[in-house]
XYZ file of C-alpha atoms in Angstrom:
720
model
C 189.968 133.043 166.285
C 192.008 135.870 167.139
C 190.650 139.173 165.798
C 193.089 142.166 165.442
C 192.498 144.882 167.720
C 192.969 148.131 165.772
C 191.362 151.493 166.781
C 191.770 154.731 164.963
C 189.230 156.852 166.283
C 190.915 159.984 165.151
C 190.108 159.413 161.286
C 187.030 157.278 162.189
C 184.323 158.829 159.982
C 181.027 157.403 161.459
C 179.840 159.500 164.345
C 176.314 158.203 165.239
C 173.588 155.921 164.131
C 169.766 156.479 164.476
C 167.441 153.729 163.900
C 163.680 154.015 163.656
C 161.666 150.884 163.600
C 157.845 150.688 162.508
C 156.413 147.219 163.130
C 152.887 146.480 161.668
C 151.734 143.204 162.877
C 154.607 140.791 161.783
C 156.418 143.179 159.345
C 158.979 145.590 160.092
C 160.244 148.905 158.170
C 163.598 149.987 159.505
C 165.020 153.352 158.861
C 168.759 153.824 159.899
C 170.647 157.227 159.717
C 174.338 157.030 159.627
C 176.298 160.286 160.341
C 179.838 160.650 159.134
C 182.410 163.344 159.416
C 185.944 163.445 157.810
C 188.243 164.570 160.749
C 191.297 164.036 158.533
C 193.064 166.834 156.844
C 192.645 165.165 153.511
C 189.557 164.118 151.368
C 188.607 160.772 152.401
C 187.041 157.552 150.843
C 185.721 155.390 153.565
C 184.445 151.751 153.015
C 182.165 150.714 155.810
C 181.152 147.047 155.923
C 178.148 146.158 158.133
C 175.740 143.363 158.743
C 171.861 143.557 157.981
C 169.326 140.708 158.449
C 169.855 138.118 155.707
C 166.105 138.512 154.661
C 166.014 142.230 154.579
C 164.733 143.890 151.600
C 166.791 147.138 151.094
C 164.563 149.536 149.461
C 165.936 153.182 149.981
C 169.312 154.701 150.220
C 170.110 158.630 150.242
C 172.732 160.951 151.362
C 172.636 164.568 152.840
C 175.821 166.498 152.519
C 175.239 170.047 153.793
C 172.195 171.362 152.258
C 172.088 168.792 149.278
C 170.200 165.681 149.499
C 170.723 162.905 146.846
C 168.555 159.971 146.352
C 170.313 156.856 145.119
C 168.972 154.720 142.213
C 169.225 151.016 141.801
C 171.305 149.885 138.832
C 173.142 146.823 137.425
C 176.134 146.260 139.694
C 179.033 146.633 137.139
C 177.216 149.705 135.747
C 176.885 151.399 139.169
C 180.564 150.467 140.020
C 181.697 152.306 136.857
C 179.526 155.301 137.466
C 180.856 155.601 141.017
C 184.653 155.202 139.815
C 183.845 157.861 137.180
C 182.409 160.211 139.558
C 185.263 160.076 142.052
C 187.717 160.754 139.189
C 185.966 163.696 137.938
C 185.902 165.212 141.367
C 182.399 164.487 142.496
C 181.023 162.860 145.686
C 179.436 159.512 145.229
C 178.092 156.937 147.373
C 177.765 153.107 146.636
C 175.867 150.395 148.517
C 176.077 146.745 147.601
C 175.375 143.263 148.964
C 178.385 140.909 149.256
C 178.793 138.221 146.585
C 179.225 135.474 149.323
C 176.224 136.130 151.823
C 173.129 138.287 151.420
C 173.491 139.679 155.031
C 176.694 141.662 154.568
C 176.503 144.877 152.815
C 179.491 147.448 151.917
C 178.866 151.072 151.763
C 181.477 153.340 150.037
C 181.405 156.980 150.995
C 183.435 158.548 148.089
C 185.607 161.667 148.589
C 184.420 163.467 151.647
C 186.381 166.761 151.816
C 188.245 167.580 155.108
C 185.765 168.539 157.946
C 182.846 167.823 155.855
C 179.764 165.797 157.243
C 177.519 163.486 155.441
C 174.226 161.777 156.708
C 173.283 158.557 154.985
C 169.878 157.209 155.186
C 169.093 153.425 154.644
C 165.567 151.907 154.698
C 164.758 148.205 154.709
C 161.601 145.941 155.078
C 161.589 142.541 156.797
C 159.267 139.869 158.009
C 159.719 139.093 161.640
C 160.187 135.384 162.654
C 158.054 133.446 165.016
C 159.869 132.393 168.191
C 159.180 129.116 170.306
C 156.951 131.280 172.711
C 155.058 132.859 169.813
C 157.194 136.144 170.186
C 158.010 137.840 167.068
C 161.893 138.492 166.896
C 163.402 141.622 165.466
C 167.495 141.816 165.577
C 169.486 144.759 164.639
C 172.899 143.209 164.202
C 175.824 145.158 165.624
C 178.459 142.457 165.265
C 180.099 141.277 162.101
C 182.417 138.213 162.837
C 185.488 137.691 160.751
C 184.180 135.241 158.153
C 185.778 131.656 157.785
C 186.868 131.137 154.100
C 187.075 127.365 153.406
C 190.745 126.388 152.796
C 191.825 126.741 149.160
C 189.318 129.239 148.238
C 190.684 132.638 147.149
C 190.605 135.269 149.636
C 187.660 136.870 147.998
C 184.908 138.358 149.881
C 185.067 141.178 152.400
C 188.217 141.868 154.354
C 187.243 143.086 157.821
C 189.451 144.901 160.388
C 187.793 144.383 163.959
C 187.879 146.488 166.910
C 186.902 145.079 170.356
C 183.209 145.993 170.789
C 183.959 147.894 173.916
C 185.842 150.425 172.063
C 183.420 151.198 169.441
C 183.470 155.050 168.934
C 179.850 155.526 167.660
C 176.738 156.014 169.590
C 173.225 154.459 168.786
C 169.803 155.780 169.440
C 166.968 153.252 168.660
C 163.073 153.760 168.812
C 160.250 151.474 167.703
C 156.586 151.863 167.095
C 154.331 148.700 167.113
C 150.933 148.417 165.712
C 148.627 145.390 164.889
C 144.881 144.421 164.779
C 145.505 142.654 168.030
C 146.558 144.128 171.315
C 150.309 144.349 172.039
C 150.821 142.356 175.177
C 154.583 143.066 175.874
C 157.880 143.907 174.283
C 161.064 142.441 175.714
C 164.761 143.039 174.825
C 168.350 141.877 175.659
C 169.217 145.537 176.102
C 167.531 148.022 178.634
C 164.350 149.625 177.454
C 162.398 152.591 178.561
C 158.908 151.515 179.591
C 156.403 150.440 176.816
C 154.048 153.579 176.141
C 150.631 152.574 174.786
C 149.176 155.004 172.215
C 145.462 153.997 172.528
C 143.105 152.507 174.891
C 142.725 149.245 173.061
C 146.424 148.732 173.300
C 146.897 147.955 169.641
C 149.559 150.616 169.222
C 152.653 151.366 171.322
C 156.078 152.754 171.256
C 159.183 151.706 172.971
C 162.866 152.769 172.854
C 166.339 151.781 174.002
C 167.288 153.411 177.385
C 169.913 156.080 177.151
C 173.562 155.423 177.108
C 173.309 152.096 174.944
C 176.777 150.991 173.876
C 176.175 149.516 170.534
C 178.341 146.568 171.556
C 175.983 143.761 170.776
C 173.007 142.815 168.657
C 169.884 144.703 169.806
C 167.081 141.933 169.879
C 163.381 143.021 170.441
C 160.732 140.231 171.032
C 157.159 141.574 170.482
C 154.149 139.572 171.787
C 150.616 140.109 170.588
C 147.268 138.557 172.100
C 146.091 135.804 170.050
C 148.957 135.605 167.845
C 147.812 132.617 165.774
C 145.137 134.433 163.655
C 145.552 133.962 159.930
C 145.478 137.328 158.172
C 145.536 138.794 154.664
C 146.741 142.387 153.613
C 146.113 143.573 150.200
C 148.229 146.719 149.204
C 147.329 149.087 146.382
C 149.850 149.385 143.500
C 151.949 152.444 142.953
C 150.091 155.066 140.894
C 153.222 155.867 138.743
C 154.090 152.247 137.802
C 152.605 150.554 134.729
C 149.316 148.561 135.461
C 150.066 144.839 134.997
C 153.448 145.314 136.384
C 154.385 144.171 139.973
C 154.579 147.559 141.407
C 151.607 148.869 139.387
C 149.190 145.946 140.485
C 147.860 145.256 144.016
C 149.801 142.741 146.037
C 148.212 140.430 148.847
C 150.359 139.030 151.740
C 148.779 136.171 153.254
C 149.812 134.590 156.602
C 148.531 131.234 157.592
C 148.777 129.368 160.864
C 147.838 125.787 160.249
C 146.406 123.992 163.360
C 146.698 120.154 163.238
C 144.043 117.891 164.950
C 144.944 116.931 168.439
C 144.667 113.154 167.598
C 147.449 113.392 165.176
C 149.627 115.530 167.363
C 149.550 113.011 170.298
C 150.801 110.219 168.109
C 154.373 111.521 168.036
C 156.479 109.485 165.640
C 158.651 106.804 167.024
C 160.991 106.517 164.021
C 163.388 108.758 162.185
C 167.121 109.094 161.464
C 168.446 111.915 163.731
C 171.871 113.434 162.546
C 173.242 116.056 165.103
C 175.958 118.128 163.542
C 177.808 120.244 166.301
C 180.153 123.255 165.633
C 183.349 122.923 167.764
C 185.203 125.668 166.158
C 187.347 127.814 168.500
C 184.826 130.595 169.007
C 182.447 127.870 170.681
C 184.683 127.685 173.910
C 183.535 128.037 177.483
C 179.714 128.426 178.146
C 178.693 127.724 174.500
C 180.324 124.426 174.253
C 179.028 123.501 177.740
C 175.584 124.553 176.709
C 175.768 122.680 173.524
C 176.852 119.350 175.401
C 173.870 119.806 177.862
C 171.486 120.221 174.936
C 172.949 116.990 173.210
C 172.196 115.135 176.552
C 168.578 116.224 176.527
C 168.137 115.522 173.005
C 169.736 112.029 173.265
C 167.326 111.143 176.323
C 164.413 112.277 174.362
C 164.817 110.092 171.310
C 162.269 107.545 170.642
C 163.222 103.933 171.074
C 163.321 102.313 167.566
C 164.986 105.444 165.774
C 168.543 105.631 164.320
C 170.941 108.446 165.203
C 174.719 109.868 164.855
C 176.511 112.877 165.890
C 179.117 114.622 163.769
C 181.241 117.612 165.029
C 183.164 120.109 162.981
C 185.596 122.848 162.786
C 188.453 123.005 160.127
C 187.998 119.221 159.936
C 185.134 116.939 161.031
C 184.590 113.811 163.206
C 181.752 111.489 163.724
C 180.774 109.197 166.661
C 179.642 106.082 164.620
C 180.834 105.365 160.985
C 177.192 105.355 160.000
C 173.745 105.928 161.867
C 173.056 103.352 164.544
C 169.965 102.066 166.095
C 169.103 103.876 169.338
C 169.546 101.667 172.349
C 171.027 101.829 175.981
C 174.372 100.855 174.734
C 174.621 103.227 171.783
C 173.145 106.101 173.754
C 175.645 105.484 176.519
C 178.635 105.373 174.007
C 177.547 108.566 172.425
C 177.105 110.485 175.533
C 180.593 109.487 176.708
C 182.035 110.867 173.407
C 179.837 114.134 173.876
C 181.095 114.607 177.396
C 184.742 114.778 175.978
C 183.947 117.206 173.195
C 185.901 120.502 173.384
C 185.888 123.565 171.119
C 189.213 122.553 169.569
C 188.570 122.050 165.922
C 189.753 125.426 164.489
C 187.650 127.150 161.831
C 183.965 126.841 160.663
C 183.941 124.614 157.650
C 180.371 123.083 157.496
C 180.317 122.124 153.696
C 182.477 119.031 153.936
C 180.612 117.285 156.888
C 177.343 118.053 155.058
C 178.618 116.421 151.943
C 179.585 113.456 153.849
C 176.148 113.199 155.603
C 174.177 113.554 152.406
C 176.391 110.924 150.804
C 175.123 108.246 153.300
C 172.243 106.024 152.044
C 168.851 106.981 153.659
C 167.458 104.126 155.995
C 164.106 102.784 154.859
C 161.045 104.128 156.867
C 163.404 106.402 158.912
C 162.893 109.900 157.629
C 166.252 111.783 158.180
C 166.257 114.761 160.473
C 169.325 116.864 160.517
C 169.954 119.255 163.533
C 172.827 121.684 162.817
C 174.367 123.851 165.694
C 176.692 126.770 164.773
C 177.740 129.996 166.217
C 179.638 130.721 162.832
C 179.579 132.683 159.852
C 181.036 130.912 156.829
C 182.387 132.570 153.784
C 180.435 130.300 151.407
C 176.895 130.731 152.842
C 175.270 130.439 149.333
C 177.137 127.255 148.506
C 176.009 125.646 151.951
C 172.435 126.631 151.263
C 172.480 125.457 147.778
C 173.686 121.864 149.063
C 170.696 121.675 151.518
C 168.478 122.695 148.882
C 169.749 119.979 146.475
C 169.127 117.302 149.178
C 165.978 118.693 150.557
C 163.912 115.843 149.079
C 165.552 113.418 151.493
C 165.711 115.091 154.768
C 164.496 118.098 157.047
C 166.993 120.460 158.286
C 166.602 122.283 161.736
C 169.215 124.963 162.304
C 170.313 126.707 165.574
C 172.392 130.038 165.371
C 174.347 130.298 168.717
C 175.478 133.677 169.977
C 175.512 137.353 168.747
C 177.342 136.771 165.464
C 175.582 133.703 163.931
C 174.687 134.554 160.369
C 171.018 135.004 159.796
C 171.365 134.317 156.036
C 173.019 130.741 156.937
C 170.762 129.622 159.760
C 167.469 131.004 158.117
C 168.456 129.672 154.570
C 169.409 126.220 155.612
C 166.143 125.622 157.521
C 164.110 127.080 154.719
C 165.555 125.113 151.916
C 165.758 122.022 154.147
C 161.949 122.282 155.068
C 162.922 122.513 158.781
C 162.693 125.447 161.274
C 165.577 127.878 162.361
C 166.057 128.976 165.976
C 168.484 131.860 167.316
C 169.922 131.481 170.861
C 171.485 134.680 171.909
C 172.808 136.260 175.242
C 171.651 134.394 178.191
C 168.865 132.463 176.254
C 168.758 128.797 177.290
C 169.273 126.798 174.291
C 167.419 123.748 175.583
C 163.727 124.792 175.388
C 164.318 125.947 171.703
C 165.978 122.764 170.755
C 163.415 120.627 172.300
C 160.731 122.627 170.429
C 162.548 121.799 167.337
C 162.690 118.097 168.209
C 158.862 118.302 168.736
C 158.555 119.716 165.125
C 161.075 116.870 163.789
C 158.739 114.218 165.620
C 155.512 115.838 164.001
C 154.625 113.615 161.036
C 155.780 115.404 157.767
C 153.072 117.187 155.949
C 152.953 116.213 152.349
C 150.852 117.013 149.328
C 150.876 120.842 150.205
C 149.021 123.025 147.791
C 147.529 126.490 147.673
C 144.396 127.415 145.725
C 142.814 130.738 145.177
C 139.365 131.711 144.517
C 138.887 135.268 143.070
C 136.305 137.256 141.237
C 136.603 136.250 137.585
C 138.087 139.597 136.355
C 141.076 139.234 138.639
C 143.854 136.789 138.118
C 146.687 135.955 140.545
C 150.497 135.398 140.093
C 152.037 133.735 143.147
C 155.286 135.398 143.977
C 156.532 133.072 146.700
C 158.140 129.822 146.139
C 155.901 126.790 146.870
C 155.490 125.903 150.627
C 157.544 122.688 151.322
C 156.917 122.329 155.057
C 154.291 122.963 157.685
C 154.524 122.830 161.366
C 151.938 123.065 164.092
C 151.603 126.724 165.247
C 154.091 128.128 162.754
C 153.312 130.799 160.299
C 153.493 130.227 156.409
C 153.562 133.482 154.438
C 152.392 133.804 150.787
C 152.880 136.709 148.513
C 150.704 137.261 145.375
C 150.198 139.710 142.662
C 146.528 140.530 141.723
C 145.912 141.694 138.207
C 142.623 143.168 137.074
C 139.881 145.481 138.253
C 137.463 144.424 141.001
C 134.653 146.170 142.691
C 135.135 147.626 146.116
C 133.291 145.043 148.010
C 134.893 142.083 146.417
C 136.155 139.160 148.315
C 138.808 136.381 147.734
C 139.419 133.203 149.345
C 142.684 131.290 149.769
C 142.793 127.480 150.725
C 145.740 125.592 151.973
C 145.359 121.708 151.449
C 147.737 119.144 152.732
C 147.887 115.658 154.085
C 148.991 114.748 157.497
C 149.622 111.174 158.751
C 147.241 110.022 155.877
C 144.534 112.566 156.808
C 143.622 115.177 154.263
C 143.112 118.618 155.823
C 142.470 122.166 154.838
C 142.599 125.652 156.063
C 140.694 128.544 154.552
C 141.030 132.330 154.673
C 138.340 134.782 153.164
C 139.658 138.203 152.783
C 138.480 141.517 151.329
C 140.267 142.811 147.992
C 139.943 146.448 149.387
C 143.514 147.759 149.815
C 144.586 148.485 153.356
C 145.142 152.253 154.271
C 148.727 153.595 154.589
C 151.137 150.509 154.301
C 153.067 152.484 151.731
C 154.654 149.798 149.540
C 155.979 147.553 152.205
C 154.113 144.472 150.907
C 155.088 145.145 147.284
C 158.741 145.309 148.390
C 158.551 142.186 150.445
C 157.047 140.359 147.544
C 159.492 141.569 145.115
C 162.317 140.439 147.640
C 160.727 137.118 147.816
C 160.647 136.663 143.829
C 164.103 137.983 143.705
C 165.662 135.434 146.061
C 163.867 132.673 144.411
C 165.248 133.939 140.926
C 168.817 134.279 142.312
C 168.750 130.714 143.606
C 167.509 129.456 140.127
C 170.272 131.424 138.534
C 172.908 129.628 140.719
C 171.324 126.296 139.902
C 171.861 126.984 136.318
C 175.356 128.220 136.272
C 177.212 127.284 133.065
C 173.934 126.252 131.189
C 172.018 128.315 129.060
C 170.770 130.972 131.499
C 167.450 131.719 129.929
C 167.681 135.407 131.064
C 167.211 134.821 134.811
C 169.835 137.524 135.736
C 168.250 139.962 133.389
C 164.952 139.365 135.088
C 166.362 139.921 138.419
C 168.116 143.210 137.452
C 164.767 144.408 135.840
C 162.708 143.551 138.929
C 165.278 145.111 141.172
C 165.564 148.359 139.289
C 161.660 148.504 139.071
C 160.898 147.828 142.664
C 163.847 149.721 144.071
C 164.792 146.422 146.186
C 168.406 145.453 146.160
C 169.743 142.264 144.790
C 172.925 140.382 144.279
C 173.321 141.637 140.766
C 172.501 145.305 141.451
C 173.789 148.129 143.672
C 172.510 151.672 144.910
C 174.364 154.463 143.404
C 174.095 158.140 144.337
C 176.387 160.885 142.718
C 176.274 164.444 144.055
C 176.342 166.405 140.488
C 176.764 169.872 142.267
C 180.260 169.606 143.576
C 182.648 168.907 140.738
C 185.856 170.503 142.155
C 188.788 168.300 141.205
C 190.239 166.950 144.287
C 193.816 168.138 145.277
C 196.186 165.457 146.585
C 195.666 161.890 146.730
C 192.483 160.348 148.266
C 192.971 158.474 151.350
C 191.180 155.094 151.490
C 189.931 153.902 154.886
C 188.595 150.474 155.715
C 186.468 151.190 158.874
C 186.997 148.648 161.720
C 183.919 146.654 162.476
C 183.073 145.612 166.057
C 183.149 142.119 167.135
C 181.781 140.705 170.352
C 184.102 138.846 172.552
C 183.166 135.911 174.885
C 184.806 135.867 178.174
C 185.952 132.616 179.748
C 184.058 131.532 182.984
C 184.717 128.860 185.597
C 182.810 125.485 185.015
C 179.474 125.937 186.694
C 177.927 123.056 189.009
C 175.930 120.511 187.191
C 172.327 121.749 187.023
C 170.114 119.255 189.125
C 167.583 118.764 186.244
C 170.540 117.685 183.814
C 171.849 115.496 186.751
C 168.463 113.637 187.002
C 168.107 113.488 183.248
C 171.639 111.951 182.653
C 170.458 109.014 184.720
C 167.446 108.066 182.623
C 167.766 104.819 180.551
C 167.135 104.944 176.699
C 163.946 102.878 177.058
C 162.576 105.753 179.334
C 162.901 104.351 182.880
C 165.204 105.107 185.745
C 167.079 102.594 187.829
C 166.924 102.730 191.666
C 170.477 103.383 192.629
C 172.363 106.014 194.983
C 172.989 108.248 191.953
C 169.004 108.689 191.528
C 168.702 109.013 195.421
C 171.360 111.848 195.364
C 169.782 113.536 192.444
C 166.392 113.622 194.342
C 168.012 114.955 197.390
C 167.495 111.765 199.504
C 169.602 109.072 201.040
C 169.485 105.509 199.596
C 167.885 104.194 202.769
C 164.932 106.867 202.590
C 164.261 106.015 199.019
C 164.314 102.036 199.576
C 162.260 102.424 202.756
C 159.423 104.269 200.966
C 159.017 101.916 198.271
C 155.813 99.908 198.137
C 156.177 96.349 198.454
C 154.602 95.166 195.324
C 156.522 97.544 193.048
C 159.476 96.726 191.041
C 162.402 99.034 191.761
C 162.480 100.478 188.081
C 158.715 101.383 188.293
C 159.265 103.016 191.629
C 162.560 104.952 190.496
C 160.736 106.042 187.184
C 157.664 107.377 189.190
C 159.845 109.100 191.822
C 161.784 110.941 188.662
C 158.501 112.054 187.135
C 156.999 113.141 190.440
C 160.432 115.352 191.048
C 160.036 116.790 187.536
C 156.438 117.849 187.825
C 156.883 118.960 191.419
C 160.010 121.000 191.127
C 160.891 121.560 187.522
C 157.644 122.967 185.955
C 159.275 126.016 184.713
C 161.437 123.886 182.568
C 158.640 121.710 181.291
C 159.458 122.394 177.606
C 162.886 120.794 178.199
C 161.691 117.511 179.830
C 158.375 116.945 178.448
C 159.424 114.493 175.643
C 161.580 112.355 177.940
C 158.762 112.464 180.594
C 156.251 111.213 177.854
C 158.703 108.491 177.085
C 159.034 107.472 180.760
C 155.034 107.451 180.951
C 154.680 105.229 178.037
C 157.296 102.788 179.377
C 155.363 102.650 182.793
C 152.101 102.019 180.881
C 153.820 99.227 178.844
C 154.870 97.496 182.306
C 151.148 97.124 183.474
C 152.454 97.550 186.876
C 149.829 96.593 189.650
C 150.640 99.507 192.269
C 151.029 102.616 190.256
C 148.554 104.740 192.335
C 150.315 103.447 195.562
C 153.827 104.444 194.192
C 152.439 107.962 193.319
C 151.019 108.348 196.798
C 154.177 107.185 198.489
C 156.540 109.249 196.190
C 154.668 112.317 197.001
C 155.001 111.857 200.607
C 158.684 111.037 200.238
C 159.455 114.149 197.942
C 156.991 116.543 199.700
C 154.952 117.014 196.633
C 151.373 116.607 195.661
C 151.299 115.554 192.086
C 148.310 113.937 190.706
C 148.520 110.619 188.906
C 146.706 112.085 185.781
C 149.452 114.877 185.652
C 152.177 112.204 185.023
C 150.293 110.888 182.133
C 149.479 107.413 183.885
C-alpha cells in the first residue's frame, strides 16, 4: 500500500489542535479546537478529512472568525449542502461538517472561503462511552491517523479521496489535557505517549488531571487507559431534561444510563465448554507486513494450542482474495493441528488489499455443525471502504454465530471492529503500539468458551406515574466481567425521594440468574446533556441500521425519524450535517476560489529483522493437541536442559509423557507467571490430560521437576 508523499506546508491552513477531555466515570466529553489560517494570497476553501471514534456522538460545532462567533445548526444533509453552496456563491463564509456515507468514523469539514491572511478557529465537541479493556482499564483513543481506505474492486470510487503525508512531516501541533472524575478513586492513568504526572484534585483521589508532555508530535493515535478501584460496580445516572425542550420529548424528559456488570457463578465458569466451531479469519494485506504478521502468527499458535479436544476449526486469510486451510471446518486433533500450524508458519502479508466481505460471505454460507456453536475470530489492521455493508452482513448472521474482532495497529477502524463485535454478539479488542496481541486474544477465547448466555431480558420497576422508553437495542450477549449499558427515557413526574429498580435476567448453562440494581430517580448534578446525547446517538444508530435493512421497501418514515431526532438532540447522523454561515461578511469574492484537499497523516510501519523465537512460544509449540508434551530433545532444549539431565531425573514409575507434561507446567508456573493470561487455557488442558491419566506418581514428579528446574511450584498450583 503505497501512500503518496505530498506536503505543501505553505498553504496548509491547519495550524494547531487543542483537545480537552472530561471523563466522568466511563463517559467522556471531548472538545477539540482546530485553528486555521489562510497563508495563500487568494481566498481558500479547504476540505479537511479526519477520523473520529466510530461511536462518538458529535454534538456541537462552532466557528470563530475574528470577533464573530457562529454556532452551527444540525440540518438534513441535502439542505445543509445547498445552504453551504448558496452562502459561498453569495460571498459569505460558511462551514459544513458531515459524516462520510461509507463509515461513521470519518468526518469531512469544509471551511468555505477564508480571505487571504484570515484565521478561523473551529470548535468541535463530542461525547463517547469508553470501552472496557481486558485488564479493566477504560480506553480513550484520539485518532491521528486516517489510513487510505480500501474500496472493494468494481465499486465506484465513491467515498473520501485522501491525500496522505508521512506522519513525521505533519505541520501542526497538538496540546491535550484530561480531567477524570468518578465515584471511585482513580488508581492510575497510562498512555502510549509521554504524560506529565497525574495530579489529584482531592484527598479521596476521585478527581485528577493529566496532560500530554510538551512537544508531542501528533504522529500517532493518542491512547489513554484509565483505571479505577473496584471498577465492576453497577451504576445508574439519571440526567434532568433540557428546560427549553418540550416535556415528553427525548430532550425534555429525564434520561437514565444504567451500566451493569454481570458476575457469573464460579461453578459455571470453571466448566469451560469443550465444543464449538472456531473459525479464524486473518488479514494478510500488505500493511500487515513485518512485526504485525509475526505477532499474528504467534497468536494463532497460542490459539490453536488452547482449543479444546472435540471442537472443530478452520483458518481463513484474506487480502484482495482469500484462502482457507481446509475446505470446511475439521475436527481438532494432533494431525489437523499440525497441518494447520505448518500452513500458518508459511503465511506472509502478501495478499494485497483489505477485502473482508467475500471471505465472510463464504464462511456464513457453510452449514453450521450440530452442537458446535460457531465462534468467528477476525484479525485486521485495515479500514475498508464498505464498513456498513460488512457490519450488516455480520448482523444478518448474528443468530448463528458470535463474532470476536481484533483491530491491529494505529489505523484499524473503530467503526469496523466495534461494529462487527457488537452486531455479532462478541467482543472487540484493540492492539496498538507495543501491546502484546496474545493476552487480549486469549481473553476473547475465554469469552468464546464461556457458555452462551440466552433468554436475556431487562425489566423496570418504577413509580406508577413514571413510564420508561428504552432507547438501547436489546442486549444480545453477556460476558463475565464485561459492562452492558442501557439508556432509557423516563416520562412523567416523580417525587424527589422516588426510587427505581432495573433487573437483568438471563439463563446460563441451564441456570436462570438475575442481577438487580436499585437507583434514585433524583437527577445527578452538572452532567449537562451528556447522557441525553449518548441516548439519542444510540437510538439514531439503531434506526439507521433499520433503515439500511429496509432499503428498497416501504420505508415507514425511518429516515424522517432520524433527521427529526438528530435536529432535536443536536447529535449528528448519516442523514444530517452541521452547517454554520457567517451572515456578517457578504463581500462578493474577487477572483476564483482555490480548493484545497488537506493532506492527512498516515502512520508508517518500519521493517525490522526477525526477532529470535520467544522461549514461551518455543515450549508452547511443542504441546500436543491432547494437552500433553512428549519427552524429547526439543522439550529439553526449551527447558534449558540437556537430554541426559531430563532423562536422569525422571521418577522410575512415571511415563515419559506424564513427566514431560509436569515439567512443562512447572516451567510455565516457575518462569512465566507474568504471561499467565497467555498460557492459562493450554495449562488447564494439560492438567485435565494429567488427571485423566490417573498417573501413580504425580507428587513425586512435581518434587523431582522442581529440583531439576530450580523452582518451588506447589502441586495444587498446577491444578493437580
